[in-house]
Coordinates of C-alpha atoms in Angstrom, one line a residue:
M1 CA -2.3 20.8 12.8
M2 CA -5.9 19.6 12.5
S3 CA -8.0 18.8 15.2
I4 CA -10.3 15.8 15.8
E5 CA -13.2 18.1 15.5
E6 CA -11.9 19.4 12.1
I7 CA -11.5 15.6 10.8
Q8 CA -15.3 15.0 11.6
E9 CA -16.0 17.9 9.8
L10 CA -14.5 16.0 6.5
V11 CA -16.3 13.0 7.1
R12 CA -19.6 12.7 4.5
P13 CA -22.6 13.3 6.5
N14 CA -24.2 10.0 6.0
I15 CA -21.4 8.1 7.5
R16 CA -21.4 10.4 10.4
I17 CA -24.6 9.0 11.2
L18 CA -24.2 5.8 10.1
S19 CA -25.3 2.3 12.5
P20 CA -22.8 0.0 11.6
Y21 CA -23.8 -3.7 11.3
S22 CA -23.0 -5.3 14.4
T23 CA -22.8 -8.8 15.3
A24 CA -23.4 -10.6 18.8
R25 CA -20.0 -11.4 18.9
D26 CA -19.2 -7.6 18.6
E27 CA -20.8 -7.2 22.0
F28 CA -19.7 -10.2 23.8
D29 CA -15.9 -10.2 25.2
G30 CA -16.4 -13.1 27.3
R31 CA -15.6 -16.9 26.7
V32 CA -18.4 -18.3 24.7
G33 CA -19.6 -22.1 25.3
V34 CA -22.5 -22.3 23.0
F35 CA -22.8 -20.4 19.5
L36 CA -26.4 -19.7 18.9
D37 CA -26.3 -16.4 17.2
A38 CA -25.1 -16.3 13.6
N39 CA -26.9 -19.0 12.0
E40 CA -23.8 -20.9 11.3
S41 CA -23.8 -24.5 10.6
P42 CA -23.2 -26.4 14.2
Y43 CA -21.1 -29.2 12.4
P44 CA -17.3 -28.6 13.0
S45 CA -15.2 -28.3 9.8
G46 CA -12.8 -25.8 11.0
W47 CA -14.6 -23.2 8.9
N48 CA -17.9 -23.5 10.4
R49 CA -17.6 -20.4 12.1
Y50 CA -17.5 -16.8 11.3
P51 CA -14.1 -15.1 12.0
D52 CA -13.7 -12.5 14.5
P53 CA -14.7 -9.2 13.1
R54 CA -12.5 -7.1 15.2
Q55 CA -9.4 -9.5 14.7
K56 CA -8.6 -8.4 17.9
N57 CA -5.8 -11.1 18.7
L58 CA -4.1 -10.3 15.4
K59 CA -4.3 -6.7 15.9
S60 CA -3.1 -6.7 19.7
V61 CA 0.1 -8.2 18.2
I62 CA 0.6 -6.2 15.4
A63 CA 0.2 -3.1 17.8
S64 CA 2.6 -4.6 20.3
M65 CA 5.4 -5.2 17.7
L66 CA 4.9 -1.7 16.1
G67 CA 4.3 0.2 19.4
V68 CA 1.1 1.6 18.7
S69 CA -2.3 1.4 20.2
I70 CA -4.7 -1.3 19.0
R71 CA -7.2 1.5 18.4
E72 CA -4.8 3.0 16.1
V73 CA -4.8 -0.3 14.0
F74 CA -7.4 -1.5 11.0
L75 CA -7.0 -4.3 9.0
G76 CA -8.1 -4.6 5.5
N77 CA -8.6 -7.1 2.7
G78 CA -5.3 -6.0 1.2
S79 CA -4.5 -2.2 1.5
D80 CA -6.8 -1.6 -1.1
E81 CA -9.6 -2.1 1.0
A82 CA -8.1 0.9 3.2
I83 CA -7.7 2.9 0.2
D84 CA -11.6 2.5 -1.1
L85 CA -12.4 3.2 2.5
V86 CA -11.0 6.6 2.5
F87 CA -13.2 7.7 -0.5
R88 CA -16.4 5.9 0.9
I89 CA -15.7 7.6 4.3
F90 CA -14.3 11.1 3.3
C91 CA -15.4 11.7 -0.6
T92 CA -19.2 12.8 -1.7
P93 CA -19.2 11.2 -5.3
G94 CA -19.7 13.6 -7.8
R95 CA -18.8 16.8 -5.8
D96 CA -15.4 16.0 -3.7
N97 CA -11.9 15.4 -5.5
V98 CA -8.3 13.9 -4.4
V99 CA -5.0 14.6 -5.1
A100 CA -2.5 12.0 -6.1
I101 CA 1.2 12.3 -7.2
S102 CA 2.0 10.8 -10.5
P103 CA 3.6 8.1 -11.6
S104 CA 2.5 6.3 -8.8
Y105 CA 0.3 3.2 -7.5
G106 CA -2.8 2.6 -9.9
M107 CA -5.5 1.6 -7.3
Y108 CA -6.2 5.2 -6.0
S109 CA -7.0 6.5 -9.7
V110 CA -9.1 3.0 -9.7
S111 CA -10.8 3.8 -6.5
A112 CA -11.4 7.3 -7.3
D113 CA -13.0 6.5 -10.7
I114 CA -15.0 3.7 -9.0
N115 CA -16.4 5.9 -6.1
D116 CA -17.0 8.7 -8.8
V117 CA -14.6 10.9 -7.3
E118 CA -12.2 13.3 -9.6
L119 CA -8.9 12.7 -9.0
R120 CA -6.4 15.2 -9.8
K121 CA -2.8 14.3 -10.7
V122 CA 0.2 16.3 -10.1
L123 CA 3.7 15.4 -11.8
L124 CA 6.5 14.2 -9.6
N125 CA 9.7 16.4 -10.2
A126 CA 11.9 15.6 -12.9
D127 CA 14.1 13.7 -10.5
F128 CA 11.0 12.0 -8.9
S129 CA 11.1 14.5 -5.9
L130 CA 7.9 15.5 -4.5
P131 CA 6.5 19.0 -5.7
S132 CA 4.8 20.2 -2.5
D133 CA 4.0 23.5 -3.9
R134 CA 2.0 22.1 -7.1
I135 CA 0.1 19.7 -4.6
L136 CA -1.2 22.3 -2.6
A137 CA -1.9 24.3 -5.3
A138 CA -3.8 21.4 -6.9
C139 CA -6.3 21.3 -3.8
D140 CA -9.3 23.2 -2.9
N141 CA -12.0 23.4 -0.7
C142 CA -13.7 20.0 -2.1
T143 CA -10.2 18.5 -1.9
K144 CA -10.7 15.6 0.9
A145 CA -7.0 13.9 0.7
V146 CA -3.9 13.6 -0.8
F147 CA -2.5 10.3 -1.7
L148 CA 1.5 10.0 -1.5
C149 CA 3.3 6.3 -2.0
S150 CA 6.7 6.2 -0.1
P151 CA 8.7 4.6 -1.4
N152 CA 6.9 5.3 -4.2
N153 CA 5.8 2.7 -6.8
P154 CA 7.2 2.5 -9.5
T155 CA 10.0 5.1 -9.1
G156 CA 11.5 3.3 -5.5
N157 CA 12.3 6.7 -4.0
I158 CA 11.2 7.6 -0.8
F159 CA 10.2 11.3 0.4
P160 CA 11.6 13.3 2.6
R161 CA 9.9 13.4 6.2
E162 CA 9.9 17.0 6.3
T163 CA 8.3 17.3 3.1
V164 CA 5.2 15.3 4.0
C165 CA 4.9 16.9 7.3
R166 CA 4.7 20.4 5.4
L167 CA 1.7 18.7 3.3
L168 CA 0.2 17.6 6.8
E169 CA 0.3 21.0 8.5
E170 CA -0.9 23.1 5.3
F171 CA -3.4 20.8 3.8
R172 CA -6.9 20.7 5.7
G173 CA -7.6 17.4 4.8
I174 CA -6.3 13.4 5.0
V175 CA -2.9 12.5 3.8
V176 CA -2.4 8.8 2.7
V177 CA 0.8 7.8 3.2
D178 CA 1.7 4.3 1.6
E179 CA 4.5 2.5 3.0
A180 CA 3.8 -0.9 1.3
Y181 CA 7.4 -0.9 0.8
I182 CA 8.7 0.7 4.1
D183 CA 10.4 -2.6 5.0
F184 CA 13.2 -2.2 2.3
S185 CA 14.0 1.2 2.6
G186 CA 16.1 1.3 5.7
G187 CA 14.0 3.9 7.7
D188 CA 11.3 3.8 10.1
G189 CA 8.7 5.7 8.0
M190 CA 6.0 7.9 9.6
L191 CA 4.2 5.7 12.0
R192 CA 5.1 7.7 15.1
D193 CA 3.6 10.7 13.5
I194 CA 0.1 9.9 13.9
E195 CA 0.2 10.7 17.4
K196 CA 0.9 14.5 16.0
Y197 CA -0.9 14.6 12.9
H198 CA -4.7 13.6 13.2
N199 CA -5.0 13.9 9.5
L200 CA -2.4 11.1 8.9
I201 CA -3.4 7.5 7.5
I202 CA -0.6 5.0 7.1
L203 CA -0.8 2.1 4.8
R204 CA 1.4 -0.9 5.3
T205 CA 1.0 -4.4 4.0
F206 CA 1.6 -8.0 4.6
S207 CA 2.4 -8.7 0.7
K208 CA 5.7 -7.6 0.3
A209 CA 8.7 -8.3 3.1
R210 CA 6.1 -10.9 5.1
G211 CA 5.2 -12.4 1.6
M212 CA 1.4 -12.8 2.2
A213 CA 0.6 -11.7 -1.2
A214 CA -1.8 -14.1 -1.7
L215 CA -3.7 -14.0 1.4
R216 CA -4.4 -10.3 1.1
L217 CA -3.8 -8.5 4.4
G218 CA -3.4 -4.9 4.6
M219 CA -3.2 -2.5 7.6
A220 CA -3.9 1.1 8.1
F221 CA -2.8 3.2 10.9
S222 CA -4.3 6.5 11.9
N223 CA -6.0 8.2 15.4
P224 CA -8.5 6.1 17.0
Y225 CA -11.2 8.3 15.6
V226 CA -10.4 8.0 12.1
I227 CA -9.8 3.8 12.6
S228 CA -13.4 4.1 14.3
L229 CA -14.5 5.2 10.9
M230 CA -13.0 2.5 8.8
S231 CA -14.1 -0.2 11.2
M232 CA -17.6 0.9 10.9
V233 CA -17.8 1.1 7.1
K234 CA -15.6 -2.0 6.6
Y235 CA -18.0 -5.1 5.7
P236 CA -18.4 -7.3 9.1
Y237 CA -15.8 -9.9 8.3
N238 CA -13.8 -8.7 6.0
I239 CA -10.7 -10.8 7.1
N240 CA -11.1 -14.5 6.8
A241 CA -10.1 -16.9 9.5
E242 CA -7.3 -18.5 8.0
T243 CA -5.8 -15.4 7.3
Q244 CA -5.7 -13.9 10.5
R245 CA -4.3 -17.6 11.6
I246 CA -1.6 -17.6 9.5
A247 CA -0.7 -13.9 9.9
L248 CA -0.2 -14.7 13.5
E249 CA 2.1 -17.5 12.7
T250 CA 3.6 -15.4 10.2
L251 CA 4.6 -12.6 13.0
Q252 CA 6.4 -15.3 15.0
R253 CA 8.8 -15.7 12.5
P254 CA 11.8 -13.1 11.6
V255 CA 11.8 -11.5 8.0
D256 CA 15.1 -9.8 8.5
G257 CA 17.2 -12.1 6.7
Q258 CA 14.9 -12.3 3.5
V259 CA 15.0 -8.5 3.6
S260 CA 18.6 -8.2 3.6
E261 CA 19.2 -10.5 0.9
I262 CA 16.7 -8.5 -1.2
V263 CA 18.3 -5.3 -0.5
E264 CA 21.8 -6.9 -1.6
Q265 CA 20.5 -8.4 -4.7
R266 CA 18.8 -4.9 -5.4
K267 CA 22.3 -3.5 -4.9
M268 CA 23.9 -6.3 -7.1
L269 CA 21.3 -5.8 -9.9
E270 CA 21.9 -1.8 -10.0
D271 CA 25.6 -2.1 -10.2
A272 CA 25.0 -5.1 -12.9
L273 CA 22.7 -3.2 -15.0
T274 CA 24.4 0.0 -15.2
R275 CA 27.0 -2.1 -17.5
F276 CA 24.6 -2.4 -20.5
S277 CA 24.5 -0.5 -23.2
C278 CA 21.3 -0.9 -23.8
V279 CA 20.3 0.7 -20.1
R280 CA 20.0 4.2 -20.4
K281 CA 19.5 4.9 -16.4
V282 CA 19.0 3.0 -13.5
W283 CA 16.9 4.9 -10.7
P284 CA 17.9 4.3 -7.2
S285 CA 15.4 2.5 -5.5
R286 CA 14.4 2.0 -1.6
A287 CA 12.0 -0.6 -2.6
N288 CA 12.2 -4.4 -3.7
F289 CA 12.0 -3.3 -7.5
I290 CA 14.1 -1.1 -9.5
L291 CA 13.1 1.2 -12.1
V292 CA 15.2 1.0 -15.2
E293 CA 15.2 3.2 -18.4
V294 CA 16.4 1.2 -21.3
D295 CA 16.6 1.8 -25.2
D296 CA 13.4 0.3 -26.1
A297 CA 11.1 -0.8 -23.4
D298 CA 8.2 -2.5 -25.5
R299 CA 11.1 -4.4 -27.4
M300 CA 13.2 -5.6 -24.2
Y301 CA 9.7 -6.4 -22.7
D302 CA 8.7 -8.5 -25.7
F303 CA 12.0 -10.4 -25.5
L304 CA 12.2 -11.0 -21.8
I305 CA 8.7 -12.4 -22.2
S306 CA 10.0 -14.8 -24.8
R307 CA 12.4 -16.3 -22.0
K308 CA 9.4 -16.6 -19.6
I309 CA 10.7 -13.8 -17.8
I310 CA 8.2 -11.3 -16.8
V311 CA 8.9 -7.8 -15.8
R312 CA 6.6 -4.6 -15.9
N313 CA 6.3 -2.1 -18.7
R314 CA 6.1 1.3 -17.4
T315 CA 6.4 3.1 -20.7
K316 CA 3.1 4.5 -20.9
M317 CA 3.3 6.1 -17.4
D318 CA 4.0 9.8 -16.8
L319 CA 8.0 10.4 -16.5
C320 CA 8.6 6.6 -17.2
R321 CA 9.3 6.9 -21.4
N322 CA 10.8 3.5 -22.2
C323 CA 11.3 2.4 -18.6
I324 CA 10.8 -1.0 -17.0
R325 CA 10.0 -2.0 -13.3
I326 CA 12.0 -5.1 -12.2
T327 CA 11.2 -6.7 -9.2
V328 CA 14.3 -8.3 -6.9
G329 CA 13.7 -12.0 -7.0
L330 CA 16.0 -14.9 -6.0
P331 CA 19.3 -14.9 -6.9
E332 CA 19.2 -17.6 -9.3
E333 CA 16.3 -15.5 -10.9
N334 CA 18.3 -12.5 -11.0
G335 CA 21.0 -14.3 -12.7
K336 CA 18.5 -15.5 -15.5
L337 CA 17.5 -12.0 -15.8
L338 CA 20.7 -10.7 -16.5
K339 CA 21.8 -13.1 -18.8
A340 CA 18.6 -12.4 -20.9
I341 CA 19.4 -8.8 -21.1
E342 CA 23.0 -9.9 -22.0
D343 CA 21.6 -12.1 -25.1
Y344 CA 19.1 -9.1 -25.6
E345 CA 22.1 -6.5 -26.1
K346 CA 23.8 -9.1 -28.3
G347 CA 20.9 -9.6 -30.7
Y348 CA 20.4 -13.2 -29.8
I349 CA 17.8 -14.9 -31.6
R350 CA 16.6 -18.2 -30.6

C-alpha cells in the first residue's frame, strides 16, 4: 500500500508548490455582518453574493450521511470536474499517461486528450470482467492513474472488490473508481476503503439516484491530502449557491423508493427483452440502464428515433457490436419502449 509521501511524489512539481487563489471568506470562519471584501453588488437579489467556496454546510451533511470525514469530501461541477482535476494534479502533459478500461465512460479519454496525456486503453474480458493482469502490464513508470467505472458504463456490471484491491496494492499510482451508479447496484461500493488505500479516489454523483443531473454536482472521496490538492486546484467558486441550496434540500428527501422502482423496472425490462427474437443478448446490469445486443443496432436505433424514443447506440464501442444501451425509465416509458420494439420485430411500417 502506498504512503502519503509516495502520493506526494506523484503530484506534478508545479502543483506541489502552487499558491491557490484565496478569498477573504476562506480565511474567515466567524459570522459576517458586513460584506466589503469581494467587490460584489451590495443590492440584494438573492444571488448578489458569491457562494461558499468550500461548501462547508453541504459537505458536512454528505460526510455525516456517508460516514466519512468532511476532510475526505470534494465537490465538483459534475464528476467530470473531479476527473479533469486528476489529470491536472498528477499528469505532466506530453510525458505521463493513464490507463482506462474499454468500453467505459468516454470522459476519461476526452479529459486525457484535453490535457495532452496519453490514455492507454485496456479491453475488458469477453464477459466484461476486469483484466487485472493486462491493466498492470499496460502501466509503466509514467503511468499516473488507472480509471475504473463500477458499475461500468455501458456494460452495467460491477467489479469485485478483491479485484480492484489487487490493483490498489500492486499499482504505484492513483486508482480512480467511478461509482456514479452505485445506488442501483445493491452494494456499498468501496467508500470505506479510502481509509486503507491512500491512492484510491472514489467518484459519485447527484445526477443519477438523486435526480440532479441539470444542476451538475459531483463528489470525490479520498484521503485528506488528495482532497486538499483537488480543493487547491479547483476554481474558487465552482459550486454555485443554488446548487448548494437545492442539494441540501434534496438530501432531506429519501430516494430509496425511486431507486427500488428503477431496480424493479430494470428486472422487468431484462425479462421482457429476452423474449424478442431481434434481441441476441441482455447483459445483466447493476446500474440504471441495460446493455442489449440486437440484430441490427443502427436499424433499431433509427426505428426507435422514428417513434420519438431515444436510446444510446453503442455499436461502435469496443466489444459492443450491435449493442444499444437503454436507460430504465418510468413504467409507462418502459412500456412504450417494449411496444416499439414489438412493432420493430413485426416489421411495422407507419
